[in-house]
Tab-separated table of C-alpha atoms in Angstrom:
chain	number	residue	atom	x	y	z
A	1006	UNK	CA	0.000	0.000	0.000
A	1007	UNK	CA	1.570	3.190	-1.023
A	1008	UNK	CA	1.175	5.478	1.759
A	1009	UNK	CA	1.651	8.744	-0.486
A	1010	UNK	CA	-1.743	7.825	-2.453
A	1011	UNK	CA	-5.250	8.724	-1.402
A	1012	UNK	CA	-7.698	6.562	-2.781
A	1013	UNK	CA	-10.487	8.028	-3.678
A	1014	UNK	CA	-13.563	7.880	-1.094
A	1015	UNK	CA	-15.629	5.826	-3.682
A	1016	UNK	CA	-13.051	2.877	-3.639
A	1017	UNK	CA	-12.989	3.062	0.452
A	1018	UNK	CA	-16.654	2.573	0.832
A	1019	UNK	CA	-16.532	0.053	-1.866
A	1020	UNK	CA	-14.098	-2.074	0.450
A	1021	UNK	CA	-15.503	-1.000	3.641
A	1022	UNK	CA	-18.934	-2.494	2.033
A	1023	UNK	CA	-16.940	-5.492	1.186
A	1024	UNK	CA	-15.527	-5.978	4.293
A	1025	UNK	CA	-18.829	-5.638	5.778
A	1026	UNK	CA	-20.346	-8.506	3.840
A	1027	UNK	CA	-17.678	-10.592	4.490
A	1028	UNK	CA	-18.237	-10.049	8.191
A	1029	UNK	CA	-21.753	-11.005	7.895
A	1030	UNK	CA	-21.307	-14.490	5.794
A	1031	UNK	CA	-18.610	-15.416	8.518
A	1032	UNK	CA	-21.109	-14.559	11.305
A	1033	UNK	CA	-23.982	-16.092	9.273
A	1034	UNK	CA	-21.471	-19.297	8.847
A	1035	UNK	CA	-20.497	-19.915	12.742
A	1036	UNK	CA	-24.424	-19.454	13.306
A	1037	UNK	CA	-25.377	-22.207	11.259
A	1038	UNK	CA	-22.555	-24.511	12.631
A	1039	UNK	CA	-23.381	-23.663	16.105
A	1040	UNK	CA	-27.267	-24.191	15.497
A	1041	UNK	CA	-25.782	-27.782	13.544
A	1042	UNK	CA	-23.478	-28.799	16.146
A	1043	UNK	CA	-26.292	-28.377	18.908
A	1044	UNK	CA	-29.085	-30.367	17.057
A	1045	UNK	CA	-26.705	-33.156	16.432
A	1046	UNK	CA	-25.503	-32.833	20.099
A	1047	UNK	CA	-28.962	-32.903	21.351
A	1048	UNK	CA	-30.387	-36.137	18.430
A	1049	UNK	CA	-26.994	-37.782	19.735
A	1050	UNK	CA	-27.841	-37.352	23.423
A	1051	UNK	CA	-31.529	-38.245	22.608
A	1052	UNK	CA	-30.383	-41.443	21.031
A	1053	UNK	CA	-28.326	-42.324	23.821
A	1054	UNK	CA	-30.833	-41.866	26.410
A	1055	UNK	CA	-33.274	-44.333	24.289
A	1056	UNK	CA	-30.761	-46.584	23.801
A	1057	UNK	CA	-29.316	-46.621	27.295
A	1058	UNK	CA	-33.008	-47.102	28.631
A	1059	UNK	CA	-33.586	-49.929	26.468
A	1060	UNK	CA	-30.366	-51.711	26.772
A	1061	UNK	CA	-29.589	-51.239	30.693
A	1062	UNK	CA	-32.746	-51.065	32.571
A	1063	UNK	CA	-32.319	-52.156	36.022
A	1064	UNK	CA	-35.717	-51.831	37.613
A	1065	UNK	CA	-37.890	-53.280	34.789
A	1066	UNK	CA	-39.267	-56.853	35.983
A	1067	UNK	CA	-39.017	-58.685	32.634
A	1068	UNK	CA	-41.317	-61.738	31.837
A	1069	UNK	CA	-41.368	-64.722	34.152
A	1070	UNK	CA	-39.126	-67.709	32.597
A	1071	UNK	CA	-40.823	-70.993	32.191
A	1072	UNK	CA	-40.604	-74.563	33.713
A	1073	UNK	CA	-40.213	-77.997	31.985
A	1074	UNK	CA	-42.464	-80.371	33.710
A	1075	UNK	CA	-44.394	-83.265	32.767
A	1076	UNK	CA	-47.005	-82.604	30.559
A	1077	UNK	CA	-45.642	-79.399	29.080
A	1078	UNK	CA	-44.319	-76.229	30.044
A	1079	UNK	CA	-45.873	-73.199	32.161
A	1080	UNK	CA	-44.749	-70.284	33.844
A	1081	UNK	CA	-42.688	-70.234	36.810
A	1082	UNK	CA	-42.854	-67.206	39.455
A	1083	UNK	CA	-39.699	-67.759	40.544
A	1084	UNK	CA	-38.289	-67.005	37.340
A	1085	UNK	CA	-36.377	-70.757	37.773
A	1086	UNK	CA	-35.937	-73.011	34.563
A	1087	UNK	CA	-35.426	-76.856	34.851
A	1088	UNK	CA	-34.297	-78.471	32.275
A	1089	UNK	CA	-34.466	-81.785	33.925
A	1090	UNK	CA	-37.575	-83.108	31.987
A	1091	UNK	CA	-37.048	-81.269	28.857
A	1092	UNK	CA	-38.153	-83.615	25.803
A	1093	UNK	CA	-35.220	-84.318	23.340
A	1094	UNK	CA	-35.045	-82.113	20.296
A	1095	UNK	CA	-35.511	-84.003	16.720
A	1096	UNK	CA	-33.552	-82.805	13.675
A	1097	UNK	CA	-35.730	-81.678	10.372
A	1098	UNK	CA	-36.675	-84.510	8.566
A	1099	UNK	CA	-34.610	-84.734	5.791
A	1100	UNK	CA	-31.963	-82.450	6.953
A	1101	UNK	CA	-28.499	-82.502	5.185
A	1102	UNK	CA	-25.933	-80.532	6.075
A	1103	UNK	CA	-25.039	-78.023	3.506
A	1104	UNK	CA	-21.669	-77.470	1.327
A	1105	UNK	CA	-19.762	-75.149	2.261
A	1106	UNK	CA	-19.191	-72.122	0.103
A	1107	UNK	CA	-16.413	-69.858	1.240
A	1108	UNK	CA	-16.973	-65.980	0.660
A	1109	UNK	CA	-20.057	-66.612	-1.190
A	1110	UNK	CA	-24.148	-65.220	-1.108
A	1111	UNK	CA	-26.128	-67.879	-1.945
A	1112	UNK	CA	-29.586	-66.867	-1.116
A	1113	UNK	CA	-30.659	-63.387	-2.602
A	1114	UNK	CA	-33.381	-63.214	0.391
A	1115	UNK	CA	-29.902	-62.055	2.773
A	1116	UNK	CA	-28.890	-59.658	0.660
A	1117	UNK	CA	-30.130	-56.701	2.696
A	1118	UNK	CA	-29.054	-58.055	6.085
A	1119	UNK	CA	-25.735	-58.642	4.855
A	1120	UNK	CA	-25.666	-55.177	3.388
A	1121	UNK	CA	-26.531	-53.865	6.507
A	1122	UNK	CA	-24.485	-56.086	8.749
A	1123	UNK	CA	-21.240	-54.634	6.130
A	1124	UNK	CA	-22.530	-50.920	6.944
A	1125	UNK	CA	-22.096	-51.909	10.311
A	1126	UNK	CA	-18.868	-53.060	10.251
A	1127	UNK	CA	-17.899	-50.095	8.337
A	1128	UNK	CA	-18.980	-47.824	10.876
A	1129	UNK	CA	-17.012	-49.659	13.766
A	1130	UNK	CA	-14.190	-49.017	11.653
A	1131	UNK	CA	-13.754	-53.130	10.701
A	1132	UNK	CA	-12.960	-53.397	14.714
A	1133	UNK	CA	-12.359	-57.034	16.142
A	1134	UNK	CA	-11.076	-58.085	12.826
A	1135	UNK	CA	-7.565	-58.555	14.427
A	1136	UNK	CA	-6.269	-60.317	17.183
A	1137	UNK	CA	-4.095	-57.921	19.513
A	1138	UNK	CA	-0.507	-58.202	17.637
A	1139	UNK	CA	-1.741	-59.303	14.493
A	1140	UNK	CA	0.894	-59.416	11.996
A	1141	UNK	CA	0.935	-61.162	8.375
A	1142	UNK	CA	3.441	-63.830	7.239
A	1143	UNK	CA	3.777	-66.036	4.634
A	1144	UNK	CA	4.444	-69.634	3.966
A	1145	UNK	CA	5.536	-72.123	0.790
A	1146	UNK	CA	1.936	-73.589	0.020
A	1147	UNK	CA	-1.682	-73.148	1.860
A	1148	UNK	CA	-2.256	-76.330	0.585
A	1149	UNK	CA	0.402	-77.890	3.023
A	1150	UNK	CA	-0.507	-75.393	5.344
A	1151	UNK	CA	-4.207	-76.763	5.802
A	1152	UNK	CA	-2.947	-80.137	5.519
A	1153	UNK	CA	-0.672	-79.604	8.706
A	1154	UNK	CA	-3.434	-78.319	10.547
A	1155	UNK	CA	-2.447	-74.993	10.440
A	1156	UNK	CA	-4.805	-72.305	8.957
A	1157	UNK	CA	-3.154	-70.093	5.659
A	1158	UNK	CA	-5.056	-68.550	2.735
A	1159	UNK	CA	-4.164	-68.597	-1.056
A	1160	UNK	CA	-3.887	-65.552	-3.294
A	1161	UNK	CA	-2.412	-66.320	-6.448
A	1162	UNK	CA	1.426	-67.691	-6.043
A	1163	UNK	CA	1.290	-66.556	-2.755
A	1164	UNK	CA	-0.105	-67.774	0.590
A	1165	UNK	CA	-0.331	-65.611	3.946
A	1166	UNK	CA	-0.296	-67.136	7.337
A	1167	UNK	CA	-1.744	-64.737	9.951
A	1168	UNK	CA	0.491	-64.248	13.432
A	1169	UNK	CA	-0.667	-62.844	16.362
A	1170	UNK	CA	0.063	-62.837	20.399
A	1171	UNK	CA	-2.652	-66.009	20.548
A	1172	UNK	CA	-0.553	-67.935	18.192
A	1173	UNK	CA	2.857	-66.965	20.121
A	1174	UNK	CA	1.337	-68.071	23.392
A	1175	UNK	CA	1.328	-64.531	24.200
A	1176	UNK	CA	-2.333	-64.173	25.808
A	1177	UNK	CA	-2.930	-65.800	29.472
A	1178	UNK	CA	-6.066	-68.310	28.691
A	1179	UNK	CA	-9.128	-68.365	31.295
A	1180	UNK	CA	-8.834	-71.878	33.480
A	1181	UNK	CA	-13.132	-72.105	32.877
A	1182	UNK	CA	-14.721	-70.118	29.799
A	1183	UNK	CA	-15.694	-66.963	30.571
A	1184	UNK	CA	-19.839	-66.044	31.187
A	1185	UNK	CA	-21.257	-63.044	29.309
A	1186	UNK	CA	-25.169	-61.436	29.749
A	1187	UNK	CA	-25.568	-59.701	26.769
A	1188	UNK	CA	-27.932	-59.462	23.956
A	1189	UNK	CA	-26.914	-58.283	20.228
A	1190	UNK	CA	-28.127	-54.516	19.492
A	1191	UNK	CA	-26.445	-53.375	22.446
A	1192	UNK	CA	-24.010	-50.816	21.880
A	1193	UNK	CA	-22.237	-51.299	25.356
A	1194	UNK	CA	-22.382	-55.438	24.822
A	1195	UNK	CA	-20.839	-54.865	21.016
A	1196	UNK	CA	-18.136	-53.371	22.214
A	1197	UNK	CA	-17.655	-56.076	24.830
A	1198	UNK	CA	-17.537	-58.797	22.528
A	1199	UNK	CA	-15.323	-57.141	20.415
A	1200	UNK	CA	-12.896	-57.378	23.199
A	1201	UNK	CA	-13.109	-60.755	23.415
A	1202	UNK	CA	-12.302	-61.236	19.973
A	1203	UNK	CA	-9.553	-59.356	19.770
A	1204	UNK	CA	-8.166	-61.234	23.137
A	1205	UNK	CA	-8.991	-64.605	21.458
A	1206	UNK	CA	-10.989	-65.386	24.404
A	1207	UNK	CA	-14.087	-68.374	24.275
A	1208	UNK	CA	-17.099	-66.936	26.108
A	1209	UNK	CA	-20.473	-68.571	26.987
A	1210	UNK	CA	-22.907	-65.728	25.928
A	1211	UNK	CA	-26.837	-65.878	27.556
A	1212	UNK	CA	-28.564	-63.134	25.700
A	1213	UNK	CA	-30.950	-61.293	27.172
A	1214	UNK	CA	-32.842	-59.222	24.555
A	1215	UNK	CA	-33.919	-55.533	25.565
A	1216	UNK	CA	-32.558	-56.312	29.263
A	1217	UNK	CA	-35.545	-57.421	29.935
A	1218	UNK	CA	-36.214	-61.121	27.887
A	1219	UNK	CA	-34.021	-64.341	27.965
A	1220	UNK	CA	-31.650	-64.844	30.538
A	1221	UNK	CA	-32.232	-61.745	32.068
A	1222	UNK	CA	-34.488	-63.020	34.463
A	1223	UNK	CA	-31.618	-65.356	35.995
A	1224	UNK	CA	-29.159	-62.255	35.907
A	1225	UNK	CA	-31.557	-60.043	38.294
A	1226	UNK	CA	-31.918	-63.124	40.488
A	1227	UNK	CA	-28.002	-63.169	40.937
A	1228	UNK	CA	-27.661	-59.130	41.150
A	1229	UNK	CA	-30.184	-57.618	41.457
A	1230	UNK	CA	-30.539	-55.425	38.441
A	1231	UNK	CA	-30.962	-56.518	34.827
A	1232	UNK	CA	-28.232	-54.094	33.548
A	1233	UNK	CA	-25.816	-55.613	30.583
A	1234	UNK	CA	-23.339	-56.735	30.051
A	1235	UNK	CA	-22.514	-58.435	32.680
A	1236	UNK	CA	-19.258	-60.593	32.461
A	1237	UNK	CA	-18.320	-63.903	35.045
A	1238	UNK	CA	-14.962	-64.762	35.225
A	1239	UNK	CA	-15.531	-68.281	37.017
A	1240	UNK	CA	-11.953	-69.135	37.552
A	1241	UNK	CA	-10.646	-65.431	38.797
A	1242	UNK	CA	-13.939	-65.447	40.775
A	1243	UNK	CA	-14.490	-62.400	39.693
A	1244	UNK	CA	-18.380	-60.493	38.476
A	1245	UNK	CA	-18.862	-57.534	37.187
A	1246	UNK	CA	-21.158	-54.503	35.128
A	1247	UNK	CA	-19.824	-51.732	32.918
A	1248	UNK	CA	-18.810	-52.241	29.678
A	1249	UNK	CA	-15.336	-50.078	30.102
A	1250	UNK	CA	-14.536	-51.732	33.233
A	1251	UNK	CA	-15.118	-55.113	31.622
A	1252	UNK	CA	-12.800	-53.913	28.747
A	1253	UNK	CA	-10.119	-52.640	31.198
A	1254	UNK	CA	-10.409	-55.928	33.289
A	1255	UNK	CA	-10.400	-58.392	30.097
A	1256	UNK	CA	-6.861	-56.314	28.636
A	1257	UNK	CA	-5.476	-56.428	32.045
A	1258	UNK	CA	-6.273	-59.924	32.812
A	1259	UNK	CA	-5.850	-61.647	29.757
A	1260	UNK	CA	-4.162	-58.737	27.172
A	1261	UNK	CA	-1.530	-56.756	27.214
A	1262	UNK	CA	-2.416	-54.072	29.765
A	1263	UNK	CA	-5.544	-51.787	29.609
A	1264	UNK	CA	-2.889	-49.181	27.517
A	1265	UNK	CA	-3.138	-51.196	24.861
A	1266	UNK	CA	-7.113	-51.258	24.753
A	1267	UNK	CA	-7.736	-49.345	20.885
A	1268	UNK	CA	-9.084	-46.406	20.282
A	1269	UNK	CA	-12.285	-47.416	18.553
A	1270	UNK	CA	-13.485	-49.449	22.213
A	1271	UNK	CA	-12.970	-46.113	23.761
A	1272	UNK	CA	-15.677	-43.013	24.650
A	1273	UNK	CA	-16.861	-41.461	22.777
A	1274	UNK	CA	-16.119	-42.914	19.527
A	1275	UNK	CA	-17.330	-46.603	20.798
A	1276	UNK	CA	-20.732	-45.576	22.255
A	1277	UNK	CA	-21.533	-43.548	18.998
A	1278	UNK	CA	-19.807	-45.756	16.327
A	1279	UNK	CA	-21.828	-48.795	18.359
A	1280	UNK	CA	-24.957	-47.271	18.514
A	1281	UNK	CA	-25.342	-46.254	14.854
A	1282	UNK	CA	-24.237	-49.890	13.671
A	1283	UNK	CA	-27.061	-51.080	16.264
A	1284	UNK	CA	-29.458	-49.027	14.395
A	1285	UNK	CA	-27.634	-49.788	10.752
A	1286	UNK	CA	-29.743	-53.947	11.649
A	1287	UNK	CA	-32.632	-52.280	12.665
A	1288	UNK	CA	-31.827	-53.036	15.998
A	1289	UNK	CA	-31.992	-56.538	15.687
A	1290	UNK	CA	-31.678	-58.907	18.658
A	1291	UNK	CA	-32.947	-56.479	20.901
A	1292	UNK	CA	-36.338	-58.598	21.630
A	1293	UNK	CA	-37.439	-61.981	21.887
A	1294	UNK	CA	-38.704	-63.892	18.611
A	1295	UNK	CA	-41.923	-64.037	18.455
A	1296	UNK	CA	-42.589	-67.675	18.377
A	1297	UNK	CA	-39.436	-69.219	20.214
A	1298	UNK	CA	-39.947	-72.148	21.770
A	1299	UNK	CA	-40.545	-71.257	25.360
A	1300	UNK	CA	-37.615	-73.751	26.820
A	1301	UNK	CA	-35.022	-72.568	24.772
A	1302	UNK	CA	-33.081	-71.317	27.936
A	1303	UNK	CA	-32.551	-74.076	29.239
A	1304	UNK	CA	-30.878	-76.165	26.660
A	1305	UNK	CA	-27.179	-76.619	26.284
A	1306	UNK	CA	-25.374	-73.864	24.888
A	1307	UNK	CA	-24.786	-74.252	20.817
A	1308	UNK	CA	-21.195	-73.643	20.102
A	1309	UNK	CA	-21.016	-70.699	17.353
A	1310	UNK	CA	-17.419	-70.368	15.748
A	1311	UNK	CA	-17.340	-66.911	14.250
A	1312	UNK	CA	-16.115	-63.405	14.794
A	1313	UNK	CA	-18.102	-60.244	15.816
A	1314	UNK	CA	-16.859	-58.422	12.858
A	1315	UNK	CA	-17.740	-61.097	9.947
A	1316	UNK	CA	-21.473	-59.826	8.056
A	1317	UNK	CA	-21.899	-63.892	8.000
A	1318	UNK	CA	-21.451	-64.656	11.271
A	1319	UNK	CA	-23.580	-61.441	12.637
A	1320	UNK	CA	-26.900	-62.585	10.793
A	1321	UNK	CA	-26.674	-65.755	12.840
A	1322	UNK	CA	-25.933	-63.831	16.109
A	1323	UNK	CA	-28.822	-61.843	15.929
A	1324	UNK	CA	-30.979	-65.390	15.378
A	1325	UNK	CA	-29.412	-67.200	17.995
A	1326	UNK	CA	-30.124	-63.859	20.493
A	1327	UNK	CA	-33.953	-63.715	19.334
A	1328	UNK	CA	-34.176	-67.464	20.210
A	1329	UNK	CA	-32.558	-66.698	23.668
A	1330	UNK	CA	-30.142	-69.596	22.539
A	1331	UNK	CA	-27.053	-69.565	24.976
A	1332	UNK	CA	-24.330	-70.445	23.000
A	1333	UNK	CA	-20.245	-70.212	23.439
A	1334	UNK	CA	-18.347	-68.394	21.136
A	1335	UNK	CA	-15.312	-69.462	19.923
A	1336	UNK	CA	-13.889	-66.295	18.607
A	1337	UNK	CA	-12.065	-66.846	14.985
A	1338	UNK	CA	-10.775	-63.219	14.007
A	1339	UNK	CA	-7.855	-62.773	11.869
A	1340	UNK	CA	-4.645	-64.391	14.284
A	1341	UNK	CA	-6.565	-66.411	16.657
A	1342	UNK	CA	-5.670	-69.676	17.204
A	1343	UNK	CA	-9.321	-71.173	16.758
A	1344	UNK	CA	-8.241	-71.147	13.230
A	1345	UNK	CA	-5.880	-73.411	13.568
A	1346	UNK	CA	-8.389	-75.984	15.911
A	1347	UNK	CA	-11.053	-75.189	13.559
A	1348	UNK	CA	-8.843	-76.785	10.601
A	1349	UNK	CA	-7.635	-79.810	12.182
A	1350	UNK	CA	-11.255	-80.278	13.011
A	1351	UNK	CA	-12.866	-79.998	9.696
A	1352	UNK	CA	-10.274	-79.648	7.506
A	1353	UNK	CA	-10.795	-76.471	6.031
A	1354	UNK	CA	-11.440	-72.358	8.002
A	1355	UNK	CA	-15.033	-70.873	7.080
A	1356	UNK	CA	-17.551	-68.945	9.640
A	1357	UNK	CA	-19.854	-69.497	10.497
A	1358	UNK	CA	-19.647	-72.868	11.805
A	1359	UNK	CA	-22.685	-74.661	14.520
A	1360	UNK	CA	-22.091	-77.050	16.535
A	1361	UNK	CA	-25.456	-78.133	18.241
A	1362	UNK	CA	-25.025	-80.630	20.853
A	1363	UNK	CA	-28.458	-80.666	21.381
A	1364	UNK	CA	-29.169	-82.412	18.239
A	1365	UNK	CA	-25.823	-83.465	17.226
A	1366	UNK	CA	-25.643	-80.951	14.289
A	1367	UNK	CA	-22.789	-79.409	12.919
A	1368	UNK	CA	-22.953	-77.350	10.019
A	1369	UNK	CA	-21.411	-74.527	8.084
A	1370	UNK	CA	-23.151	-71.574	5.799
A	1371	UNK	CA	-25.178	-68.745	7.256
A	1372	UNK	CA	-28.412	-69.275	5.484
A	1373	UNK	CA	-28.908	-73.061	6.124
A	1374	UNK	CA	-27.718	-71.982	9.512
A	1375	UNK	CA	-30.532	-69.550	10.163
A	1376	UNK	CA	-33.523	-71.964	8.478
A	1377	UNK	CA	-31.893	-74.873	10.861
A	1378	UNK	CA	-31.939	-72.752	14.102
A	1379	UNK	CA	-35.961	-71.456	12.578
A	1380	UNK	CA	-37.210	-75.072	12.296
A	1381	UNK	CA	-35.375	-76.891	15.458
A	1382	UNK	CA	-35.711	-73.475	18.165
A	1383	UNK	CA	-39.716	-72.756	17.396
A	1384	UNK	CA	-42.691	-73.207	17.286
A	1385	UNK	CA	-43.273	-72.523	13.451
């Protein structure tokens, strides 16, 4: 600016009009972000009021459970289920066990579940799909691999075989498996889970859909309240509510140290990222099906080998929750060792993979899965 120039007064009320008008779009600009940022604040505090009223209601009395006697089965006031005259459970007739198809859709129907179960994993940023010091390697042939037991996938001329912390020996393993009240939509329970994948750790689950259905009855008989999750660590003696203490406790216990719990099973991003996936299935899993057979608490837990991050294996979670199935999970994420066991078992890795021992089933593909659980686990 030339000091020795006057401009004249037409060009300074030209700028001080422009100036002026670029005060205004800056003020009109932090208005509308403000007035954004506080409806977002206030939908996102709305949703997690719902959602934390749904998922850990402590004072609702939920439905009585039901006794087996002779004759048939009726509703006990205690809330107690016996299980010692339950009738034995008959497989469909004409039931084959499918062939499994790795990686593959075969029913059109689950298109839009698995489309939604994949926006879900999106949104929790693809957590759980690593055990904690994951690491890739490689070996000569997958072929051989499999053959020795010893899970390794194929791409081309080359064939990856995961490592981890599990597979080193790393992790401490839990003398009894591990007890976990939970039920599917539950943000706080997702995140839960997730932990125990990425810890490698097998854990009975006993859902308990809405906090109020399922096994949720038995939970407020041995607390009190019918707030989830709620995690029982048998052989540590050791029982126990909230989801980031459970976290923190799992990592410390059986991890590396509660240091190295990741980012994404951390507030705030968990409890948002968690809730919006929840909502990404239509919630599903948070109630009881209508038309599950009424003793389905009381039979022995399926065994579900899976991962909470696979779209496959989450369609079948959400089933066996509805049924109020209890079921162990034998977690299968990318570095776990249950890769390995699940190979020398079958001779080949896919999830998801049932093993019912109440019928003697065992069975891979999701779809077959979910019509097998549908005709066995109701009343339709």
């Amino acid at each position: 600016f030339d000091r020795r120039r006057r401009r004249p007064p037409s060009d300074l009320l030209a700028m001080r009009r422009d100036h002026d008008a670029a005060l205004v779009r800056a003020a009109s600009a932090a208005v509308a972000f403000l007035a954004l940022s506080l409806f977002f604040a206030r939908a996102q505090a709305q949703l997690a009021g719902a959602l934390r009223l749904t998922f850990a209601s402590a004072t609702l009395r939920g439905p009585p459970q039901l006794r087996s006697v002779a004759g048939g089965l009726r509703a006990s006031p205690s809330g107690v289920v016996e299980a010692a005259t339950l009738e034995p459970l008959e497989v469909p007739k004409g039931f084959k066990p499918p062939t499994p198809q790795p990686l593959s859709v075969t029913r059109n129907d689950l298109v839009p579940a698995l489309l939604g179960a994949g926006i879900a994993l999106a949104l929790r940023f693809a957590s759980s799909v690593f055990v904690v010091g994951w690491r890739p390697g490689f070996v000569g042939s997958a072929e051989e691999s499999l053959k020795e037991g010893r899970y390794a996938l194929q791409f081309g001329p080359v064939a990856f075989r995961d490592g981890s912390d599990s597979l080193d020996g790393k992790l401490r393993r839990p003398a009894q498996p591990l007890v976990l009240y939970e039920y599917e939509a539950s943000p706080f329970c997702r995140k839960v889970r997730e932990a125990i994948c990425m810890l490698d750790l097998s854990v009975e689950l006993r859902p308990c859909p809405g906090a109020r259905a399922g096994f949720s009855g038995e939970l407020a008989r041995r607390t009190g309240r019918r707030t989830v999750p709620f995690l029982v660590d048998p052989a540590q003696e050791v029982e126990m509510f909230e989801s980031d203490d459970i976290i923190n406790y799992l990592f410390d216990t059986y991890g590396p140290g509660r240091d190295a719990v990741p980012i994404a099973l951390r507030e705030p991003i968990a409890m948002i990222t968690c809730s919006y996936a929840a909502l990404a299935r239509g919630m599903a899993g948070k109630s009881r099906e209508v038309g599950a057979r009424l003793e389905n608490e009381a039979r022995k837990p399926l065994e579900l080998w899976g991962y909470e991050a696979s779209p496959f294996v989450r369609i079948v979670r959400e089933k066996l929750c509805g049924l109020c199935l209890p079921h162990l999970l034998v977690p299968c994420s990318r570095g776990s060792a249950n890769r390995d066991e699940m190979v020398k078992r079958t001779g080949r890795f896919q999830v998801p993979y049932l093993r019912d021992p109440n019928t003697g089933v065992e069975m891979f593909e999701a779809p077959e899965i979910l019509d097998y659980l549908q005709s066995v686990y109701t009343t339709s």
